[in-house]
Amino acid sequence: MSWPSGKNSKVLAKAVEAIQRYLEEHHREHLKPLLDFSRKEDRIVPLSEISDHFASSQLYPWHLESACEWLEQEGMVEKLSAPFKLTKRSSDCFEEPAYGLRS
């Protein structure tokens, strides 16, 4: 897929800028549950644990990951990795994203 050029690229750039401005102005309101959870935990929390915490809400894992990635890009949270096993009996550990508020 190629990036649009000319008039289309200007329209797209304006739309992206508008979305970015909206997020910058309203992220505290929209991401309040996630930010409150991060403050309460006060540690680096694996994405699977964040997803488990919000499992009964309408925040889906891919929404949470996108929100965490945006917060990391904005410098509000730190992204590290955390080991996890695919099953309880797994001998191999894998890495998953983990996030924590910057101090």
PDB file of N, CA and C in Angstrom:
ATOM      1  N   MET A   1       0.845  -1.180   0.000  1.00  0.00           N
ATOM      2  CA  MET A   1       0.000   0.000   0.000  1.00  0.00           C
ATOM      3  C   MET A   1       0.887   1.238   0.000  1.00  0.00           C
ATOM      4  N   SER A   2       0.560   2.169  -0.863  1.00  0.00           N
ATOM      5  CA  SER A   2       1.364   3.391  -0.927  1.00  0.00           C
ATOM      6  C   SER A   2       0.654   4.534  -0.209  1.00  0.00           C
ATOM      7  N   TRP A   3       1.448   5.465   0.284  1.00  0.00           N
ATOM      8  CA  TRP A   3       0.930   6.633   0.987  1.00  0.00           C
ATOM      9  C   TRP A   3       0.333   7.580  -0.050  1.00  0.00           C
ATOM     10  N   PRO A   4      -0.867   8.129   0.195  1.00  0.00           N
ATOM     11  CA  PRO A   4      -1.483   9.042  -0.764  1.00  0.00           C
ATOM     12  C   PRO A   4      -0.632  10.290  -0.962  1.00  0.00           C
ATOM     13  N   SER A   5      -0.736  10.857  -2.146  1.00  0.00           N
ATOM     14  CA  SER A   5       0.025  12.076  -2.410  1.00  0.00           C
ATOM     15  C   SER A   5      -0.928  13.206  -2.759  1.00  0.00           C
ATOM     16  N   GLY A   6      -0.401  14.406  -2.812  1.00  0.00           N
ATOM     17  CA  GLY A   6      -1.197  15.557  -3.197  1.00  0.00           C
ATOM     18  C   GLY A   6      -2.266  15.902  -2.184  1.00  0.00           C
ATOM     19  N   LYS A   7      -3.462  16.193  -2.712  1.00  0.00           N
ATOM     20  CA  LYS A   7      -4.584  16.628  -1.875  1.00  0.00           C
ATOM     21  C   LYS A   7      -4.950  15.578  -0.830  1.00  0.00           C
ATOM     22  N   ASN A   8      -4.938  14.297  -1.215  1.00  0.00           N
ATOM     23  CA  ASN A   8      -5.289  13.231  -0.273  1.00  0.00           C
ATOM     24  C   ASN A   8      -4.335  13.183   0.912  1.00  0.00           C
ATOM     25  N   SER A   9      -3.059  13.385   0.667  1.00  0.00           N
ATOM     26  CA  SER A   9      -2.099  13.338   1.772  1.00  0.00           C
ATOM     27  C   SER A   9      -2.310  14.512   2.726  1.00  0.00           C
ATOM     28  N   LYS A  10      -2.696  15.670   2.195  1.00  0.00           N
ATOM     29  CA  LYS A  10      -2.965  16.824   3.058  1.00  0.00           C
ATOM     30  C   LYS A  10      -4.196  16.576   3.921  1.00  0.00           C
ATOM     31  N   VAL A  11      -5.236  15.989   3.325  1.00  0.00           N
ATOM     32  CA  VAL A  11      -6.456  15.673   4.076  1.00  0.00           C
ATOM     33  C   VAL A  11      -6.139  14.654   5.160  1.00  0.00           C
ATOM     34  N   LEU A  12      -5.378  13.627   4.799  1.00  0.00           N
ATOM     35  CA  LEU A  12      -5.004  12.595   5.758  1.00  0.00           C
ATOM     36  C   LEU A  12      -4.143  13.179   6.879  1.00  0.00           C
ATOM     37  N   ALA A  13      -3.190  14.019   6.540  1.00  0.00           N
ATOM     38  CA  ALA A  13      -2.324  14.637   7.548  1.00  0.00           C
ATOM     39  C   ALA A  13      -3.139  15.495   8.516  1.00  0.00           C
ATOM     40  N   LYS A  14      -4.116  16.244   7.997  1.00  0.00           N
ATOM     41  CA  LYS A  14      -4.970  17.060   8.873  1.00  0.00           C
ATOM     42  C   LYS A  14      -5.797  16.180   9.798  1.00  0.00           C
ATOM     43  N   ALA A  15      -6.299  15.063   9.276  1.00  0.00           N
ATOM     44  CA  ALA A  15      -7.095  14.143  10.103  1.00  0.00           C
ATOM     45  C   ALA A  15      -6.240  13.552  11.218  1.00  0.00           C
ATOM     46  N   VAL A  16      -5.030  13.130  10.894  1.00  0.00           N
ATOM     47  CA  VAL A  16      -4.129  12.560  11.898  1.00  0.00           C
ATOM     48  C   VAL A  16      -3.779  13.613  12.947  1.00  0.00           C
ATOM     49  N   GLU A  17      -3.510  14.831  12.521  1.00  0.00           N
ATOM     50  CA  GLU A  17      -3.212  15.916  13.467  1.00  0.00           C
ATOM     51  C   GLU A  17      -4.399  16.186  14.389  1.00  0.00           C
ATOM     52  N   ALA A  18      -5.619  16.159  13.837  1.00  0.00           N
ATOM     53  CA  ALA A  18      -6.817  16.391  14.652  1.00  0.00           C
ATOM     54  C   ALA A  18      -6.987  15.283  15.686  1.00  0.00           C
ATOM     55  N   ILE A  19      -6.749  14.054  15.289  1.00  0.00           N
ATOM     56  CA  ILE A  19      -6.844  12.923  16.219  1.00  0.00           C
ATOM     57  C   ILE A  19      -5.798  13.063  17.316  1.00  0.00           C
ATOM     58  N   GLN A  20      -4.580  13.407  16.933  1.00  0.00           N
ATOM     59  CA  GLN A  20      -3.500  13.568  17.912  1.00  0.00           C
ATOM     60  C   GLN A  20      -3.838  14.676  18.910  1.00  0.00           C
ATOM     61  N   ARG A  21      -4.345  15.803  18.422  1.00  0.00           N
ATOM     62  CA  ARG A  21      -4.740  16.903  19.318  1.00  0.00           C
ATOM     63  C   ARG A  21      -5.841  16.455  20.271  1.00  0.00           C
ATOM     64  N   TYR A  22      -6.822  15.736  19.743  1.00  0.00           N
ATOM     65  CA  TYR A  22      -7.925  15.250  20.577  1.00  0.00           C
ATOM     66  C   TYR A  22      -7.393  14.340  21.680  1.00  0.00           C
ATOM     67  N   LEU A  23      -6.504  13.414  21.313  1.00  0.00           N
ATOM     68  CA  LEU A  23      -5.937  12.506  22.312  1.00  0.00           C
ATOM     69  C   LEU A  23      -5.151  13.268  23.371  1.00  0.00           C
ATOM     70  N   GLU A  24      -4.359  14.240  22.938  1.00  0.00           N
ATOM     71  CA  GLU A  24      -3.578  15.029  23.891  1.00  0.00           C
ATOM     72  C   GLU A  24      -4.481  15.779  24.870  1.00  0.00           C
ATOM     73  N   GLU A  25      -5.620  16.282  24.379  1.00  0.00           N
ATOM     74  CA  GLU A  25      -6.526  17.060  25.225  1.00  0.00           C
ATOM     75  C   GLU A  25      -7.413  16.192  26.118  1.00  0.00           C
ATOM     76  N   HIS A  26      -7.746  14.978  25.680  1.00  0.00           N
ATOM     77  CA  HIS A  26      -8.752  14.175  26.375  1.00  0.00           C
ATOM     78  C   HIS A  26      -8.258  12.827  26.901  1.00  0.00           C
ATOM     79  N   HIS A  27      -6.966  12.553  26.813  1.00  0.00           N
ATOM     80  CA  HIS A  27      -6.489  11.219  27.209  1.00  0.00           C
ATOM     81  C   HIS A  27      -6.740  10.931  28.691  1.00  0.00           C
ATOM     82  N   ARG A  28      -6.627  11.928  29.543  1.00  0.00           N
ATOM     83  CA  ARG A  28      -6.835  11.675  30.979  1.00  0.00           C
ATOM     84  C   ARG A  28      -8.259  11.196  31.254  1.00  0.00           C
ATOM     85  N   GLU A  29      -9.217  11.750  30.557  1.00  0.00           N
ATOM     86  CA  GLU A  29     -10.614  11.339  30.722  1.00  0.00           C
ATOM     87  C   GLU A  29     -10.839   9.924  30.173  1.00  0.00           C
ATOM     88  N   HIS A  30     -10.378   9.678  28.968  1.00  0.00           N
ATOM     89  CA  HIS A  30     -10.632   8.395  28.315  1.00  0.00           C
ATOM     90  C   HIS A  30      -9.792   7.255  28.880  1.00  0.00           C
ATOM     91  N   LEU A  31      -8.609   7.567  29.358  1.00  0.00           N
ATOM     92  CA  LEU A  31      -7.716   6.527  29.869  1.00  0.00           C
ATOM     93  C   LEU A  31      -7.675   6.502  31.396  1.00  0.00           C
ATOM     94  N   LYS A  32      -8.611   7.179  32.038  1.00  0.00           N
ATOM     95  CA  LYS A  32      -8.639   7.256  33.505  1.00  0.00           C
ATOM     96  C   LYS A  32      -8.599   5.886  34.179  1.00  0.00           C
ATOM     97  N   PRO A  33      -9.417   4.900  33.757  1.00  0.00           N
ATOM     98  CA  PRO A  33      -9.347   3.591  34.428  1.00  0.00           C
ATOM     99  C   PRO A  33      -7.954   2.958  34.340  1.00  0.00           C
ATOM    100  N   LEU A  34      -7.326   3.071  33.186  1.00  0.00           N
ATOM    101  CA  LEU A  34      -5.991   2.497  33.010  1.00  0.00           C
ATOM    102  C   LEU A  34      -4.957   3.263  33.830  1.00  0.00           C
ATOM    103  N   LEU A  35      -5.024   4.575  33.816  1.00  0.00           N
ATOM    104  CA  LEU A  35      -4.078   5.382  34.596  1.00  0.00           C
ATOM    105  C   LEU A  35      -4.273   5.168  36.097  1.00  0.00           C
ATOM    106  N   ASP A  36      -5.522   5.080  36.543  1.00  0.00           N
ATOM    107  CA  ASP A  36      -5.795   4.812  37.965  1.00  0.00           C
ATOM    108  C   ASP A  36      -5.247   3.451  38.381  1.00  0.00           C
ATOM    109  N   PHE A  37      -5.450   2.447  37.541  1.00  0.00           N
ATOM    110  CA  PHE A  37      -4.931   1.104  37.827  1.00  0.00           C
ATOM    111  C   PHE A  37      -3.407   1.138  37.925  1.00  0.00           C
ATOM    112  N   SER A  38      -2.763   1.833  36.998  1.00  0.00           N
ATOM    113  CA  SER A  38      -1.296   1.924  37.002  1.00  0.00           C
ATOM    114  C   SER A  38      -0.790   2.626  38.255  1.00  0.00           C
ATOM    115  N   ARG A  39      -1.473   3.688  38.670  1.00  0.00           N
ATOM    116  CA  ARG A  39      -1.080   4.391  39.900  1.00  0.00           C
ATOM    117  C   ARG A  39      -1.237   3.483  41.113  1.00  0.00           C
ATOM    118  N   LYS A  40      -2.357   2.767  41.157  1.00  0.00           N
ATOM    119  CA  LYS A  40      -2.628   1.886  42.295  1.00  0.00           C
ATOM    120  C   LYS A  40      -1.588   0.766  42.381  1.00  0.00           C
ATOM    121  N   GLU A  41      -1.229   0.185  41.252  1.00  0.00           N
ATOM    122  CA  GLU A  41      -0.258  -0.912  41.241  1.00  0.00           C
ATOM    123  C   GLU A  41       1.143  -0.423  41.572  1.00  0.00           C
ATOM    124  N   ASP A  42       1.510   0.760  41.090  1.00  0.00           N
ATOM    125  CA  ASP A  42       2.809   1.369  41.376  1.00  0.00           C
ATOM    126  C   ASP A  42       3.973   0.419  41.099  1.00  0.00           C
ATOM    127  N   ARG A  43       3.900  -0.271  39.962  1.00  0.00           N
ATOM    128  CA  ARG A  43       4.962  -1.192  39.550  1.00  0.00           C
ATOM    129  C   ARG A  43       4.807  -1.456  38.059  1.00  0.00           C
ATOM    130  N   ILE A  44       5.758  -2.159  37.491  1.00  0.00           N
ATOM    131  CA  ILE A  44       5.656  -2.588  36.099  1.00  0.00           C
ATOM    132  C   ILE A  44       4.682  -3.764  36.055  1.00  0.00           C
ATOM    133  N   VAL A  45       3.629  -3.650  35.235  1.00  0.00           N
ATOM    134  CA  VAL A  45       2.583  -4.675  35.186  1.00  0.00           C
ATOM    135  C   VAL A  45       2.541  -5.283  33.784  1.00  0.00           C
ATOM    136  N   PRO A  46       2.620  -6.618  33.690  1.00  0.00           N
ATOM    137  CA  PRO A  46       2.529  -7.275  32.379  1.00  0.00           C
ATOM    138  C   PRO A  46       1.175  -7.006  31.719  1.00  0.00           C
ATOM    139  N   LEU A  47       1.174  -6.927  30.397  1.00  0.00           N
ATOM    140  CA  LEU A  47      -0.053  -6.666  29.657  1.00  0.00           C
ATOM    141  C   LEU A  47      -1.125  -7.706  29.952  1.00  0.00           C
ATOM    142  N   SER A  48      -0.742  -8.968  30.122  1.00  0.00           N
ATOM    143  CA  SER A  48      -1.742 -10.000  30.422  1.00  0.00           C
ATOM    144  C   SER A  48      -2.435  -9.722  31.759  1.00  0.00           C
ATOM    145  N   GLU A  49      -1.697  -9.201  32.721  1.00  0.00           N
ATOM    146  CA  GLU A  49      -2.286  -8.872  34.023  1.00  0.00           C
ATOM    147  C   GLU A  49      -3.214  -7.659  33.917  1.00  0.00           C
ATOM    148  N   ILE A  50      -2.813  -6.684  33.110  1.00  0.00           N
ATOM    149  CA  ILE A  50      -3.677  -5.527  32.868  1.00  0.00           C
ATOM    150  C   ILE A  50      -4.969  -5.995  32.199  1.00  0.00           C
ATOM    151  N   SER A  51      -4.840  -6.866  31.210  1.00  0.00           N
ATOM    152  CA  SER A  51      -6.009  -7.405  30.506  1.00  0.00           C
ATOM    153  C   SER A  51      -6.914  -8.176  31.450  1.00  0.00           C
ATOM    154  N   ASP A  52      -6.320  -8.978  32.329  1.00  0.00           N
ATOM    155  CA  ASP A  52      -7.114  -9.730  33.310  1.00  0.00           C
ATOM    156  C   ASP A  52      -7.896  -8.782  34.219  1.00  0.00           C
ATOM    157  N   HIS A  53      -7.242  -7.702  34.635  1.00  0.00           N
ATOM    158  CA  HIS A  53      -7.900  -6.742  35.525  1.00  0.00           C
ATOM    159  C   HIS A  53      -9.135  -6.126  34.863  1.00  0.00           C
ATOM    160  N   PHE A  54      -9.042  -5.846  33.566  1.00  0.00           N
ATOM    161  CA  PHE A  54     -10.139  -5.199  32.851  1.00  0.00           C
ATOM    162  C   PHE A  54     -11.020  -6.187  32.083  1.00  0.00           C
ATOM    163  N   ALA A  55     -10.895  -7.475  32.380  1.00  0.00           N
ATOM    164  CA  ALA A  55     -11.621  -8.510  31.628  1.00  0.00           C
ATOM    165  C   ALA A  55     -13.132  -8.341  31.684  1.00  0.00           C
ATOM    166  N   SER A  56     -13.662  -7.850  32.783  1.00  0.00           N
ATOM    167  CA  SER A  56     -15.116  -7.714  32.903  1.00  0.00           C
ATOM    168  C   SER A  56     -15.624  -6.372  32.371  1.00  0.00           C
ATOM    169  N   SER A  57     -14.727  -5.559  31.859  1.00  0.00           N
ATOM    170  CA  SER A  57     -15.129  -4.263  31.310  1.00  0.00           C
ATOM    171  C   SER A  57     -15.197  -4.363  29.789  1.00  0.00           C
ATOM    172  N   GLN A  58     -15.455  -3.253  29.153  1.00  0.00           N
ATOM    173  CA  GLN A  58     -15.485  -3.235  27.695  1.00  0.00           C
ATOM    174  C   GLN A  58     -14.140  -2.826  27.112  1.00  0.00           C
ATOM    175  N   LEU A  59     -13.102  -2.865  27.920  1.00  0.00           N
ATOM    176  CA  LEU A  59     -11.754  -2.582  27.434  1.00  0.00           C
ATOM    177  C   LEU A  59     -11.132  -3.892  26.982  1.00  0.00           C
ATOM    178  N   TYR A  60     -10.962  -4.053  25.701  1.00  0.00           N
ATOM    179  CA  TYR A  60     -10.420  -5.286  25.146  1.00  0.00           C
ATOM    180  C   TYR A  60      -8.896  -5.244  25.151  1.00  0.00           C
ATOM    181  N   PRO A  61      -8.250  -6.420  25.178  1.00  0.00           N
ATOM    182  CA  PRO A  61      -6.781  -6.442  25.236  1.00  0.00           C
ATOM    183  C   PRO A  61      -6.105  -5.606  24.150  1.00  0.00           C
ATOM    184  N   TRP A  62      -6.619  -5.633  22.928  1.00  0.00           N
ATOM    185  CA  TRP A  62      -5.969  -4.861  21.863  1.00  0.00           C
ATOM    186  C   TRP A  62      -6.177  -3.364  22.074  1.00  0.00           C
ATOM    187  N   HIS A  63      -7.293  -2.971  22.708  1.00  0.00           N
ATOM    188  CA  HIS A  63      -7.478  -1.562  23.051  1.00  0.00           C
ATOM    189  C   HIS A  63      -6.498  -1.154  24.149  1.00  0.00           C
ATOM    190  N   LEU A  64      -6.339  -2.021  25.134  1.00  0.00           N
ATOM    191  CA  LEU A  64      -5.417  -1.737  26.233  1.00  0.00           C
ATOM    192  C   LEU A  64      -3.990  -1.618  25.724  1.00  0.00           C
ATOM    193  N   GLU A  65      -3.607  -2.526  24.844  1.00  0.00           N
ATOM    194  CA  GLU A  65      -2.248  -2.470  24.310  1.00  0.00           C
ATOM    195  C   GLU A  65      -2.036  -1.183  23.518  1.00  0.00           C
ATOM    196  N   SER A  66      -3.009  -0.805  22.704  1.00  0.00           N
ATOM    197  CA  SER A  66      -2.897   0.447  21.943  1.00  0.00           C
ATOM    198  C   SER A  66      -2.794   1.645  22.877  1.00  0.00           C
ATOM    199  N   ALA A  67      -3.607   1.647  23.932  1.00  0.00           N
ATOM    200  CA  ALA A  67      -3.564   2.745  24.901  1.00  0.00           C
ATOM    201  C   ALA A  67      -2.206   2.803  25.591  1.00  0.00           C
ATOM    202  N   CYS A  68      -1.696   1.651  26.008  1.00  0.00           N
ATOM    203  CA  CYS A  68      -0.387   1.602  26.672  1.00  0.00           C
ATOM    204  C   CYS A  68       0.719   2.060  25.728  1.00  0.00           C
ATOM    205  N   GLU A  69       0.643   1.643  24.471  1.00  0.00           N
ATOM    206  CA  GLU A  69       1.653   2.054  23.490  1.00  0.00           C
ATOM    207  C   GLU A  69       1.611   3.566  23.277  1.00  0.00           C
ATOM    208  N   TRP A  70       0.405   4.135  23.209  1.00  0.00           N
ATOM    209  CA  TRP A  70       0.281   5.582  23.029  1.00  0.00           C
ATOM    210  C   TRP A  70       0.858   6.310  24.241  1.00  0.00           C
ATOM    211  N   LEU A  71       0.515   5.831  25.442  1.00  0.00           N
ATOM    212  CA  LEU A  71       1.045   6.446  26.662  1.00  0.00           C
ATOM    213  C   LEU A  71       2.572   6.348  26.704  1.00  0.00           C
ATOM    214  N   GLU A  72       3.109   5.252  26.215  1.00  0.00           N
ATOM    215  CA  GLU A  72       4.567   5.083  26.181  1.00  0.00           C
ATOM    216  C   GLU A  72       5.187   6.060  25.182  1.00  0.00           C
ATOM    217  N   GLN A  73       4.566   6.213  24.019  1.00  0.00           N
ATOM    218  CA  GLN A  73       5.074   7.164  23.018  1.00  0.00           C
ATOM    219  C   GLN A  73       5.045   8.598  23.541  1.00  0.00           C
ATOM    220  N   GLU A  74       4.065   8.898  24.376  1.00  0.00           N
ATOM    221  CA  GLU A  74       3.942  10.234  24.952  1.00  0.00           C
ATOM    222  C   GLU A  74       4.836  10.426  26.177  1.00  0.00           C
ATOM    223  N   GLY A  75       5.544   9.367  26.594  1.00  0.00           N
ATOM    224  CA  GLY A  75       6.464   9.464  27.717  1.00  0.00           C
ATOM    225  C   GLY A  75       5.813   9.365  29.084  1.00  0.00           C
ATOM    226  N   MET A  76       4.562   8.916  29.141  1.00  0.00           N
ATOM    227  CA  MET A  76       3.852   8.836  30.423  1.00  0.00           C
ATOM    228  C   MET A  76       4.048   7.505  31.130  1.00  0.00           C
ATOM    229  N   VAL A  77       4.293   6.455  30.369  1.00  0.00           N
ATOM    230  CA  VAL A  77       4.570   5.152  30.965  1.00  0.00           C
ATOM    231  C   VAL A  77       5.857   4.605  30.375  1.00  0.00           C
ATOM    232  N   GLU A  78       6.425   3.688  31.088  1.00  0.00           N
ATOM    233  CA  GLU A  78       7.642   3.010  30.648  1.00  0.00           C
ATOM    234  C   GLU A  78       7.244   1.627  30.154  1.00  0.00           C
ATOM    235  N   LYS A  79       7.834   1.199  29.051  1.00  0.00           N
ATOM    236  CA  LYS A  79       7.554  -0.129  28.507  1.00  0.00           C
ATOM    237  C   LYS A  79       8.783  -1.003  28.700  1.00  0.00           C
ATOM    238  N   LEU A  80       8.563  -2.134  29.333  1.00  0.00           N
ATOM    239  CA  LEU A  80       9.610  -3.133  29.515  1.00  0.00           C
ATOM    240  C   LEU A  80       9.039  -4.465  29.050  1.00  0.00           C
ATOM    241  N   SER A  81       9.703  -5.534  29.384  1.00  0.00           N
ATOM    242  CA  SER A  81       9.144  -6.851  29.087  1.00  0.00           C
ATOM    243  C   SER A  81       9.108  -7.664  30.369  1.00  0.00           C
ATOM    244  N   ALA A  82       8.195  -8.624  30.380  1.00  0.00           N
ATOM    245  CA  ALA A  82       8.040  -9.494  31.547  1.00  0.00           C
ATOM    246  C   ALA A  82       7.986 -10.935  31.058  1.00  0.00           C
ATOM    247  N   PRO A  83       8.619 -11.851  31.781  1.00  0.00           N
ATOM    248  CA  PRO A  83       8.577 -13.256  31.365  1.00  0.00           C
ATOM    249  C   PRO A  83       7.206 -13.870  31.646  1.00  0.00           C
ATOM    250  N   PHE A  84       6.806 -14.797  30.781  1.00  0.00           N
ATOM    251  CA  PHE A  84       5.585 -15.562  31.042  1.00  0.00           C
ATOM    252  C   PHE A  84       5.719 -16.934  30.410  1.00  0.00           C
ATOM    253  N   LYS A  85       4.947 -17.866  30.925  1.00  0.00           N
ATOM    254  CA  LYS A  85       4.909 -19.223  30.389  1.00  0.00           C
ATOM    255  C   LYS A  85       3.590 -19.412  29.660  1.00  0.00           C
ATOM    256  N   LEU A  86       3.633 -20.134  28.539  1.00  0.00           N
ATOM    257  CA  LEU A  86       2.411 -20.355  27.771  1.00  0.00           C
ATOM    258  C   LEU A  86       1.398 -21.185  28.544  1.00  0.00           C
ATOM    259  N   THR A  87       1.883 -22.140  29.321  1.00  0.00           N
ATOM    260  CA  THR A  87       1.012 -22.944  30.181  1.00  0.00           C
ATOM    261  C   THR A  87       1.682 -23.063  31.541  1.00  0.00           C
ATOM    262  N   LYS A  88       0.946 -23.542  32.526  1.00  0.00           N
ATOM    263  CA  LYS A  88       1.525 -23.696  33.865  1.00  0.00           C
ATOM    264  C   LYS A  88       2.667 -24.698  33.872  1.00  0.00           C
ATOM    265  N   ARG A  89       2.618 -25.660  32.960  1.00  0.00           N
ATOM    266  CA  ARG A  89       3.655 -26.695  32.908  1.00  0.00           C
ATOM    267  C   ARG A  89       4.805 -26.364  31.957  1.00  0.00           C
ATOM    268  N   SER A  90       4.717 -25.266  31.259  1.00  0.00           N
ATOM    269  CA  SER A  90       5.772 -24.896  30.313  1.00  0.00           C
ATOM    270  C   SER A  90       7.106 -24.741  31.021  1.00  0.00           C
ATOM    271  N   SER A  91       8.136 -25.234  30.383  1.00  0.00           N
ATOM    272  CA  SER A  91       9.473 -25.028  30.940  1.00  0.00           C
ATOM    273  C   SER A  91      10.128 -23.794  30.319  1.00  0.00           C
ATOM    274  N   ASP A  92       9.659 -23.397  29.149  1.00  0.00           N
ATOM    275  CA  ASP A  92      10.218 -22.229  28.471  1.00  0.00           C
ATOM    276  C   ASP A  92       9.459 -20.966  28.849  1.00  0.00           C
ATOM    277  N   CYS A  93      10.211 -19.891  29.010  1.00  0.00           N
ATOM    278  CA  CYS A  93       9.603 -18.587  29.271  1.00  0.00           C
ATOM    279  C   CYS A  93       9.681 -17.740  28.006  1.00  0.00           C
ATOM    280  N   PHE A  94       8.685 -16.926  27.815  1.00  0.00           N
ATOM    281  CA  PHE A  94       8.639 -15.987  26.707  1.00  0.00           C
ATOM    282  C   PHE A  94       8.506 -14.590  27.294  1.00  0.00           C
ATOM    283  N   GLU A  95       8.577 -13.589  26.454  1.00  0.00           N
ATOM    284  CA  GLU A  95       8.482 -12.205  26.925  1.00  0.00           C
ATOM    285  C   GLU A  95       7.177 -11.584  26.444  1.00  0.00           C
ATOM    286  N   GLU A  96       6.582 -10.766  27.288  1.00  0.00           N
ATOM    287  CA  GLU A  96       5.396  -9.999  26.912  1.00  0.00           C
ATOM    288  C   GLU A  96       5.610  -8.556  27.337  1.00  0.00           C
ATOM    289  N   PRO A  97       4.910  -7.616  26.699  1.00  0.00           N
ATOM    290  CA  PRO A  97       5.056  -6.221  27.103  1.00  0.00           C
ATOM    291  C   PRO A  97       4.557  -6.006  28.529  1.00  0.00           C
ATOM    292  N   ALA A  98       5.205  -5.094  29.222  1.00  0.00           N
ATOM    293  CA  ALA A  98       4.807  -4.719  30.580  1.00  0.00           C
ATOM    294  C   ALA A  98       4.967  -3.203  30.694  1.00  0.00           C
ATOM    295  N   TYR A  99       4.072  -2.582  31.444  1.00  0.00           N
ATOM    296  CA  TYR A  99       4.034  -1.121  31.502  1.00  0.00           C
ATOM    297  C   TYR A  99       3.953  -0.634  32.943  1.00  0.00           C
ATOM    298  N   GLY A 100       4.527   0.531  33.182  1.00  0.00           N
ATOM    299  CA  GLY A 100       4.438   1.173  34.485  1.00  0.00           C
ATOM    300  C   GLY A 100       4.545   2.674  34.323  1.00  0.00           C
ATOM    301  N   LEU A 101       3.899   3.411  35.207  1.00  0.00           N
ATOM    302  CA  LEU A 101       3.964   4.871  35.146  1.00  0.00           C
ATOM    303  C   LEU A 101       5.388   5.343  35.373  1.00  0.00           C
ATOM    304  N   ARG A 102       5.766   6.358  34.639  1.00  0.00           N
ATOM    305  CA  ARG A 102       7.084   6.972  34.868  1.00  0.00           C
ATOM    306  C   ARG A 102       7.021   7.790  36.149  1.00  0.00           C
ATOM    307  N   SER A 103       8.117   7.744  36.912  1.00  0.00           N
ATOM    308  CA  SER A 103       8.109   8.510  38.167  1.00  0.00           C
ATOM    309  C   SER A 103       8.563   9.926  37.961  1.00  0.00           C
TER     310      SER A 103
END
